[in-house]
Coordinates of C-alpha atoms and ligand atoms in Angstrom, one line a residue:
M10 CA -43.3 2.9 -34.5
A11 CA -40.1 2.8 -36.2
E12 CA -38.2 6.1 -35.9
S13 CA -36.0 7.2 -38.6
K14 CA -32.1 6.9 -38.4
A15 CA -31.9 10.5 -38.2
D16 CA -34.2 10.8 -35.1
T17 CA -32.5 8.4 -33.1
K18 CA -29.3 10.2 -33.7
S19 CA -30.6 13.6 -32.4
S20 CA -30.4 14.5 -28.9
N21 CA -33.6 13.2 -26.9
Q22 CA -35.8 16.0 -26.0
M23 CA -36.5 14.8 -22.5
W24 CA -33.1 13.7 -21.4
G25 CA -30.5 14.3 -24.0
G26 CA -29.8 18.1 -22.9
R27 CA -26.2 16.9 -21.6
F28 CA -25.1 15.4 -24.9
A29 CA -24.3 17.0 -28.2
S30 CA -26.0 14.1 -30.1
G31 CA -28.3 11.3 -29.6
P32 CA -27.8 7.8 -27.9
D33 CA -24.8 7.0 -30.2
A34 CA -22.8 9.5 -28.2
I35 CA -24.2 8.3 -24.9
M36 CA -23.2 4.8 -25.8
E37 CA -19.5 6.1 -27.0
E38 CA -19.2 7.9 -23.6
I39 CA -20.1 5.0 -21.4
N40 CA -18.3 2.3 -23.5
A41 CA -15.0 3.9 -23.9
S42 CA -12.0 3.3 -21.6
I43 CA -9.3 5.0 -23.7
G44 CA -9.5 7.9 -21.2
F45 CA -7.9 5.7 -18.5
D46 CA -6.6 2.5 -20.3
K47 CA -4.3 4.4 -22.4
K48 CA -1.9 4.0 -19.3
L49 CA -1.5 0.4 -20.5
F50 CA 0.0 1.2 -23.9
A51 CA 3.6 -0.1 -23.0
Q52 CA 2.2 -3.5 -21.5
D53 CA -0.1 -3.9 -24.7
I54 CA 2.7 -3.3 -27.2
R55 CA 4.9 -5.9 -25.3
G56 CA 2.1 -8.5 -25.2
S57 CA 1.4 -7.9 -28.9
I58 CA 5.1 -8.5 -29.8
A59 CA 5.3 -11.5 -27.9
H60 CA 2.0 -13.0 -29.2
A61 CA 3.2 -12.0 -32.8
T62 CA 6.5 -13.6 -32.5
M63 CA 4.9 -16.8 -31.1
L64 CA 2.3 -16.9 -34.0
A65 CA 5.3 -16.7 -36.6
H66 CA 7.3 -19.4 -34.6
Q67 CA 4.3 -21.6 -34.8
G68 CA 3.9 -21.0 -38.3
I69 CA 0.6 -19.3 -37.8
I70 CA 1.5 -16.2 -39.5
S71 CA 4.7 -15.6 -41.8
A72 CA 7.8 -14.3 -40.8
E73 CA 7.5 -11.2 -43.0
D74 CA 4.2 -10.3 -41.5
K75 CA 5.6 -10.8 -38.1
D76 CA 8.5 -8.5 -39.0
K77 CA 6.0 -5.7 -40.2
I78 CA 3.8 -6.1 -37.1
V79 CA 6.8 -5.8 -34.7
H80 CA 8.3 -2.8 -36.6
G81 CA 4.8 -1.2 -36.7
L82 CA 4.4 -1.8 -32.9
N83 CA 7.7 -0.3 -32.0
T84 CA 6.8 2.8 -34.2
I85 CA 3.6 3.2 -32.2
L86 CA 5.3 2.9 -29.0
S87 CA 7.7 5.9 -29.9
E88 CA 4.8 7.7 -31.1
I89 CA 3.0 7.4 -27.8
E90 CA 6.1 8.0 -25.6
S91 CA 6.8 11.1 -27.6
G92 CA 3.4 12.4 -27.4
N93 CA 2.8 12.1 -31.0
F94 CA -0.2 9.5 -30.9
E95 CA -3.9 10.5 -31.4
F96 CA -6.1 8.6 -29.2
S97 CA -9.5 8.2 -30.4
R98 CA -12.7 7.6 -28.3
R99 CA -14.5 6.1 -31.2
L100 CA -11.9 3.4 -31.2
E101 CA -13.1 2.6 -27.6
D102 CA -9.7 1.4 -26.0
I103 CA -6.2 1.1 -25.9
H104 CA -6.3 -2.4 -28.0
M105 CA -8.4 -1.1 -30.7
N106 CA -6.5 2.4 -30.8
I107 CA -3.2 0.5 -31.3
E108 CA -4.4 -2.0 -33.8
A109 CA -6.0 0.7 -35.9
R110 CA -2.9 2.7 -36.0
L111 CA -1.1 -0.5 -36.9
A112 CA -3.3 -1.0 -39.8
T113 CA -2.5 2.6 -41.1
L114 CA 1.1 2.2 -40.6
I115 CA 1.6 -1.5 -42.3
G116 CA -1.6 -2.4 -44.0
P117 CA -3.3 -5.6 -44.2
A118 CA -0.7 -7.6 -42.0
A119 CA -2.0 -5.8 -39.2
G120 CA -5.1 -7.8 -39.4
R121 CA -3.2 -11.0 -38.7
L122 CA -2.1 -9.8 -35.1
H123 CA -5.5 -10.7 -33.6
T124 CA -5.3 -14.4 -34.7
A125 CA -5.8 -16.8 -31.7
R126 CA -6.3 -14.1 -29.1
S127 CA -9.4 -11.8 -28.1
R128 CA -9.4 -8.5 -26.3
N129 CA -10.6 -10.6 -23.1
D130 CA -7.2 -12.2 -22.6
Q131 CA -5.3 -9.3 -24.0
V132 CA -6.8 -6.8 -21.2
A133 CA -6.2 -9.5 -18.6
L134 CA -2.7 -9.5 -19.7
D135 CA -2.1 -5.9 -20.0
F136 CA -3.5 -5.3 -16.6
R137 CA -1.6 -8.1 -14.8
L138 CA 1.7 -6.8 -16.3
W139 CA 0.8 -3.3 -15.0
V140 CA -0.3 -4.6 -11.5
K141 CA 2.9 -6.7 -11.4
E142 CA 5.3 -3.7 -12.0
E143 CA 3.5 -1.6 -9.5
L144 CA 3.9 -4.5 -6.8
E145 CA 7.5 -4.4 -7.6
K146 CA 7.6 -0.8 -7.2
T147 CA 5.6 -1.0 -3.9
E148 CA 8.1 -3.6 -2.6
K149 CA 11.2 -1.3 -3.2
M150 CA 9.2 1.6 -1.7
L151 CA 8.4 -0.3 1.5
T152 CA 12.1 -1.4 1.8
G153 CA 13.0 2.3 1.8
L154 CA 10.6 3.1 4.4
I155 CA 11.7 0.1 6.5
A156 CA 15.3 1.4 6.2
A157 CA 14.2 4.8 7.3
F158 CA 12.7 3.4 10.4
L159 CA 15.7 1.1 11.2
D160 CA 18.1 4.2 11.1
R161 CA 15.7 6.1 13.6
A162 CA 15.5 3.0 15.7
E163 CA 19.3 2.6 15.9
E164 CA 19.7 6.2 16.7
H165 CA 17.0 6.2 19.4
A166 CA 17.6 2.5 20.9
E167 CA 17.9 4.2 24.3
S168 CA 15.7 7.2 24.1
V169 CA 12.8 6.8 26.7
M170 CA 9.3 7.8 25.9
P171 CA 5.9 6.8 27.3
G172 CA 4.1 3.9 26.0
F173 CA 0.6 4.3 25.8
T174 CA -2.5 2.1 25.9
H175 CA -6.0 3.8 25.3
L176 CA -3.7 6.8 24.6
Q177 CA -3.1 6.9 28.5
T178 CA 0.3 6.6 29.7
A179 CA 1.0 2.9 30.3
Q180 CA 4.8 2.1 30.7
P181 CA 8.0 3.7 29.6
V182 CA 9.3 2.3 26.3
T183 CA 12.1 3.4 24.0
F184 CA 11.5 5.3 20.9
G185 CA 13.6 2.8 19.0
H186 CA 11.2 0.1 20.2
H187 CA 8.2 2.2 18.8
C188 CA 10.0 2.6 15.5
M189 CA 10.5 -1.1 15.3
A190 CA 6.8 -1.8 15.8
Y191 CA 6.3 -0.1 12.3
V192 CA 9.2 -2.2 11.0
E193 CA 7.1 -5.2 11.7
M194 CA 4.0 -3.9 10.2
F195 CA 5.4 -2.6 6.9
G196 CA 7.8 -5.8 7.0
R197 CA 4.6 -8.0 6.8
D198 CA 3.0 -5.4 4.3
R199 CA 6.2 -6.2 2.0
S200 CA 5.9 -9.9 2.4
R201 CA 2.1 -9.5 1.3
V202 CA 3.4 -7.9 -1.8
R203 CA 5.8 -10.6 -2.3
H204 CA 3.2 -13.2 -2.2
A205 CA 0.9 -11.5 -4.3
I206 CA 3.6 -11.2 -7.1
E207 CA 3.8 -14.9 -6.8
H208 CA 0.0 -15.2 -7.2
L209 CA -0.2 -13.3 -10.4
D210 CA 2.8 -14.7 -12.0
E211 CA 0.9 -16.6 -14.7
S212 CA 0.3 -15.6 -18.3
P213 CA -3.3 -15.0 -19.5
I214 CA -2.4 -14.6 -23.2
G215 CA -3.8 -17.4 -25.3
A216 CA -6.9 -18.1 -23.0
A217 CA -8.6 -16.1 -26.2
A218 CA -12.3 -15.2 -25.5
L219 CA -12.8 -17.9 -22.9
A220 CA -12.4 -21.3 -24.3
G221 CA -8.8 -21.2 -25.7
T222 CA -7.9 -21.8 -29.5
G223 CA -7.8 -24.2 -32.2
Y224 CA -4.7 -22.7 -33.5
P225 CA -1.3 -24.6 -32.5
I226 CA -0.2 -21.7 -30.2
D227 CA 2.6 -22.1 -27.6
R228 CA 1.4 -20.4 -24.4
H229 CA 4.6 -21.5 -22.6
M230 CA 6.7 -19.3 -25.1
T231 CA 4.8 -16.3 -24.6
A232 CA 4.6 -16.8 -20.9
K233 CA 8.4 -17.0 -20.9
A234 CA 8.8 -13.9 -23.1
L235 CA 6.8 -11.7 -21.0
G236 CA 8.5 -12.8 -17.9
F237 CA 5.8 -15.0 -16.4
R238 CA 6.5 -18.2 -14.4
E239 CA 4.2 -20.3 -16.5
P240 CA 0.5 -19.9 -18.3
T241 CA -2.5 -19.9 -16.4
R242 CA -4.3 -23.3 -16.4
N243 CA -8.0 -22.7 -17.1
S244 CA -8.9 -20.2 -19.9
I245 CA -12.5 -19.4 -18.4
D246 CA -10.8 -18.4 -15.1
T247 CA -8.1 -16.5 -16.9
V248 CA -10.5 -14.0 -18.6
S249 CA -12.8 -13.8 -15.5
D250 CA -10.2 -13.3 -12.8
R251 CA -9.3 -9.9 -11.3
D252 CA -8.3 -11.4 -8.0
F253 CA -4.9 -10.1 -8.8
A254 CA -6.3 -6.4 -9.0
I255 CA -8.3 -6.9 -5.7
E256 CA -5.3 -8.4 -4.0
F257 CA -3.3 -5.4 -4.9
L258 CA -5.9 -3.2 -3.6
S259 CA -6.4 -5.2 -0.2
I260 CA -2.5 -4.9 0.3
A261 CA -2.8 -1.2 -0.5
A262 CA -5.6 -0.8 2.0
I263 CA -3.7 -2.6 4.8
T264 CA -0.6 -0.8 4.1
G265 CA -2.7 2.4 4.0
M266 CA -4.1 1.5 7.3
H267 CA -0.6 1.2 8.9
L268 CA 0.6 4.5 7.1
S269 CA -2.6 6.2 8.5
R270 CA -1.9 5.1 12.2
L271 CA 1.7 6.5 11.8
A272 CA 0.2 9.7 10.4
E273 CA -2.0 9.9 13.1
E274 CA 0.9 9.4 15.6
I275 CA 2.8 12.1 14.0
V276 CA -0.1 14.5 13.9
I277 CA -0.4 13.8 18.0
W278 CA 3.4 13.9 18.6
S279 CA 3.9 17.1 16.6
T280 CA 1.3 19.1 18.7
P281 CA 2.8 21.7 21.0
Q282 CA 1.1 19.9 24.0
F283 CA 3.1 16.7 23.1
G284 CA 6.1 18.2 21.4
F285 CA 7.7 14.9 21.0
V286 CA 8.8 15.6 17.3
R287 CA 9.1 18.6 15.0
L288 CA 8.5 18.1 11.4
S289 CA 10.8 19.6 8.9
D290 CA 9.6 22.5 6.8
A291 CA 9.5 20.3 3.9
F292 CA 6.6 18.4 5.3
S293 CA 4.5 20.9 7.0
T294 CA 2.7 24.2 6.1
G295 CA 2.1 27.6 7.8
S296 CA -1.4 29.0 8.4
S297 CA -2.4 31.9 6.3
I298 CA -4.1 33.6 9.5
M299 CA -2.3 32.2 12.7
P300 CA 1.4 33.0 12.1
Q301 CA 2.5 30.8 15.1
K302 CA 1.1 27.5 13.2
K303 CA 2.9 24.8 11.7
N304 CA 0.6 22.1 10.4
P305 CA 1.2 18.5 9.6
D306 CA -0.6 18.6 6.4
A307 CA 1.2 15.8 4.7
A308 CA 0.7 13.4 7.5
E309 CA -3.1 14.5 7.4
L310 CA -3.4 13.9 3.8
V311 CA -1.7 10.4 4.3
R312 CA -4.5 9.7 6.7
A313 CA -7.1 10.9 4.2
K314 CA -5.7 8.9 1.3
T315 CA -6.4 5.7 3.2
G316 CA -10.0 6.4 2.9
R317 CA -9.7 6.7 -0.9
I318 CA -7.9 3.3 -1.2
N319 CA -10.5 1.6 1.0
G320 CA -13.2 3.1 -1.3
S321 CA -11.2 1.5 -4.2
L322 CA -11.0 -1.9 -2.6
V323 CA -15.0 -2.0 -1.7
A324 CA -15.8 -0.7 -5.3
L325 CA -13.9 -3.5 -7.2
L326 CA -15.2 -6.1 -4.8
T327 CA -18.6 -4.9 -5.5
I328 CA -18.1 -4.8 -9.3
M329 CA -16.9 -8.3 -9.3
K330 CA -19.3 -9.9 -6.8
G331 CA -22.3 -10.8 -9.0
L332 CA -20.6 -11.4 -12.3
P333 CA -21.2 -14.8 -14.0
L334 CA -18.3 -16.3 -15.6
A335 CA -16.6 -15.4 -18.0
Y336 CA -15.9 -11.8 -19.0
S337 CA -18.5 -9.1 -18.6
K338 CA -18.0 -5.5 -19.5
D339 CA -18.5 -4.5 -15.9
M340 CA -14.8 -5.7 -15.6
Q341 CA -13.7 -2.6 -17.4
E342 CA -14.2 -0.6 -14.4
D343 CA -11.5 -2.4 -12.4
K344 CA -8.7 0.0 -13.9
E345 CA -9.4 3.2 -12.5
Q346 CA -9.8 2.0 -8.9
V347 CA -6.3 0.4 -9.2
F348 CA -4.9 3.3 -10.9
D349 CA -6.1 5.6 -8.4
A350 CA -5.2 3.6 -5.4
A351 CA -1.6 3.0 -6.8
E352 CA -1.1 6.5 -7.0
S353 CA -2.3 7.4 -3.5
L354 CA -0.2 4.6 -2.0
E355 CA 3.0 5.5 -3.7
L356 CA 2.5 9.1 -2.5
A357 CA 1.8 8.0 1.0
I358 CA 4.7 5.9 1.3
A359 CA 7.0 8.4 -0.2
A360 CA 5.6 11.2 2.2
M361 CA 6.1 8.9 5.3
T362 CA 9.4 7.9 4.4
G363 CA 10.5 11.5 4.0
M364 CA 8.8 12.6 7.3
V365 CA 10.4 9.8 9.3
R366 CA 13.8 10.6 7.9
D367 CA 13.3 14.4 8.5
M368 CA 11.4 14.8 11.7
T369 CA 13.6 16.1 14.8
V370 CA 13.1 14.0 17.9
N371 CA 12.7 15.9 21.1
T372 CA 14.4 13.2 23.6
A373 CA 14.1 15.6 26.5
R374 CA 10.4 16.1 26.2
M375 CA 9.9 12.4 25.6
K376 CA 11.7 11.6 28.6
A377 CA 9.9 14.1 30.9
A378 CA 6.6 12.7 29.7
A379 CA 7.8 9.1 30.3
G380 CA 8.3 9.7 33.9
S381 CA 5.0 11.5 34.5
G382 CA 1.8 9.6 35.0
F383 CA 3.1 7.2 37.4
S384 CA 4.5 5.0 34.4
T385 CA 6.8 2.9 36.7
A386 CA 3.9 1.7 38.8
T387 CA 4.1 -1.9 37.3
D388 CA 7.8 -1.8 38.2
L389 CA 6.9 -1.1 41.9
A390 CA 4.4 -4.0 41.8
D391 CA 6.9 -6.4 40.2
W392 CA 9.6 -5.4 43.0
L393 CA 7.2 -6.4 45.5
V394 CA 6.6 -9.7 43.8
R395 CA 10.2 -10.3 43.3
E396 CA 12.0 -8.8 46.6
A397 CA 9.1 -9.2 49.1
G398 CA 7.3 -12.3 47.8
L399 CA 4.0 -10.8 47.4
P400 CA 1.5 -12.4 45.1
F401 CA 1.1 -10.0 42.0
R402 CA -2.7 -9.2 42.9
D403 CA -1.6 -8.0 46.4
A404 CA 1.5 -6.1 45.0
H405 CA -1.0 -4.7 42.5
H406 CA -3.2 -3.4 45.5
V407 CA -0.2 -2.0 47.6
T408 CA 1.1 0.0 44.4
G409 CA -2.5 1.3 43.9
R410 CA -2.2 2.9 47.2
A411 CA 1.3 4.2 46.6
V412 CA 0.0 5.8 43.4
A413 CA -2.9 7.3 45.4
L414 CA -0.6 8.7 47.8
A415 CA 1.6 10.3 45.3
E416 CA -1.3 12.0 43.4
S417 CA -2.6 13.5 46.7
K418 CA 1.0 14.9 47.3
G419 CA 1.4 16.0 43.7
C420 CA 4.7 14.0 43.3
D421 CA 6.0 11.0 41.3
L422 CA 6.4 7.5 42.8
A423 CA 10.2 8.0 42.8
E424 CA 9.6 11.2 45.1
L425 CA 7.7 9.5 47.8
P426 CA 9.8 9.3 51.0
L427 CA 10.7 5.9 52.1
A428 CA 8.6 6.3 55.4
D429 CA 5.5 6.9 53.3
L430 CA 6.2 3.8 51.3
Q431 CA 6.9 1.7 54.3
A432 CA 3.7 2.8 55.9
I433 CA 2.1 1.4 53.0
H434 CA 3.9 -1.9 53.1
A435 CA 6.5 -2.6 55.8
A436 CA 8.7 -4.8 53.4
I437 CA 9.8 -1.9 51.0
T438 CA 13.5 -0.9 51.4
D439 CA 15.4 2.1 49.8
K440 CA 16.4 -0.6 47.1
V441 CA 13.0 -0.1 45.6
Y442 CA 14.2 3.4 44.0
D443 CA 16.4 1.5 41.7
V444 CA 13.4 0.4 39.6
L445 CA 11.2 3.5 39.9
T446 CA 13.3 5.5 37.3
V447 CA 12.2 5.3 33.7
E448 CA 15.6 4.1 32.6
A449 CA 15.6 1.2 35.0
S450 CA 12.1 0.2 33.9
V451 CA 13.0 0.1 30.3
A452 CA 16.4 -1.7 31.0
S453 CA 14.5 -4.4 32.8
R454 CA 12.1 -5.4 30.1
K455 CA 14.6 -7.9 28.4
S456 CA 12.0 -10.5 27.5
F457 CA 12.2 -11.5 23.8
G458 CA 10.7 -8.6 21.8
G459 CA 10.7 -6.4 24.8
T460 CA 11.5 -2.6 25.0
A461 CA 15.2 -2.9 26.6
P462 CA 17.7 -1.4 24.4
S463 CA 19.5 -4.6 24.3
E464 CA 16.4 -6.3 22.9
V465 CA 15.7 -3.4 20.6
R466 CA 19.3 -3.7 19.1
R467 CA 18.6 -7.5 18.3
Q468 CA 15.4 -6.6 16.5
I469 CA 17.3 -4.1 14.5
A470 CA 19.9 -6.7 13.6
F471 CA 17.2 -9.3 12.7
W472 CA 15.7 -6.8 10.1
R473 CA 19.0 -5.5 8.8
A474 CA 19.9 -9.1 7.9
R475 CA 16.5 -9.7 6.3
N476 CA 16.5 -6.7 4.1
Ligands
LIG508 N1 -11.7 -2.4 -22.7 C1 -12.2 -3.7 -22.3 C2 -11.8 -3.8 -20.8 O1 -11.0 -3.1 -20.4 C3 -11.4 -4.7 -23.0 C4 -12.0 -5.9 -23.2 C5 -13.2 -5.9 -24.1 N2 -14.0 -7.1 -24.4 C6 -14.9 -7.2 -24.8 N3 -15.4 -8.4 -25.1 N4 -15.8 -6.2 -25.2 O2 -12.3 -4.7 -20.0

């Protein structure tokens, strides 16, 4: 029955072809996270310095050992930053790689660093610090995107374009108003980011493996040193929780969805058929076969990155959903999802900010499109209610007949002769032509949050003060 040690180490004949050696190599490959968690080196070292400093302050380790540890950790930091650190897969993860190097550098004192902590609270700390920094970066980037939209909205507070529902011409709006719709979306995304920072602003270190520790540690001291508001309150939750990562991913998914809708609109607007915007050369590419083409590749890729971010969110939710408390190794799979989504999100925000700032808006094309498709039909109906006292339902019916007539004559509502309109309803006078232009239509919609240029300017002022 018992196989010799040498046998278990050699590659299995049935399924081991892919592996150079036996099960040990497979275990190493599935177990190691150093390939991706080396990204956490700076956070790991910061956390260890705070922990060692606290241990010495509490008399748990000596001041001399603490000094050696801190000095050694700073040496390792510069080694990694300058590319002079050899990561080893045999040492599994970033925590053990750094600790092993510390032992080589400073000897036995290195062994005292891991007093009163575990890799479980260590990884929870490192990852939280990383996600917190990423959220802070996201907040700044969203502020940049909002600023780009505010500038375009100001420039185009009066530029008329067709507003759509079902992607069918609905009513004229201003391009400034449309831009401000995105400001509202990205403004909500930014406030979600701010809330997420508040949620995760608690320090995990000191929860140890899961139960806390018998050493007289001071978790408030490490929390303060690491820039957290306070320590976490429950050690079991602390090492089990990955909500902060899932919250980041859900915010990334919602923001990505908004970016993707914007990307889709840019793809549509930049077609020769629409011609509402022209993308700068910087954000488009040519075709290798069709010389006339200018493709909105960056917008298309932003649209696609959203799929990837959604995938990461679903992956981590699924990884976590069946895990009993407290830590399980499954949780090691959290990092790649977050790192990948963060990279996609950063790129997507940067690309859309650039596109919004650089694109040329064709106001003449927009205005021409705004006037077609009987976009002022509602204005005619509203005029009949206001000036001729018709109930809205009747006004809607009368307007429908006017639209049908214009359609059969191949003209716009504003081009129908007064006699034709009066044949449909006797109360119509030549004053009606005042509301049938797109400018009049837009200017009349002064309700709070409406599309009138005066309202759009009010919205812009609100967001400028809020930034
Ligand atoms: N590399 C591990 C992770 O990322 C660190 C924690 C390991 N803890 C343990 N008990 N094996 O989750």
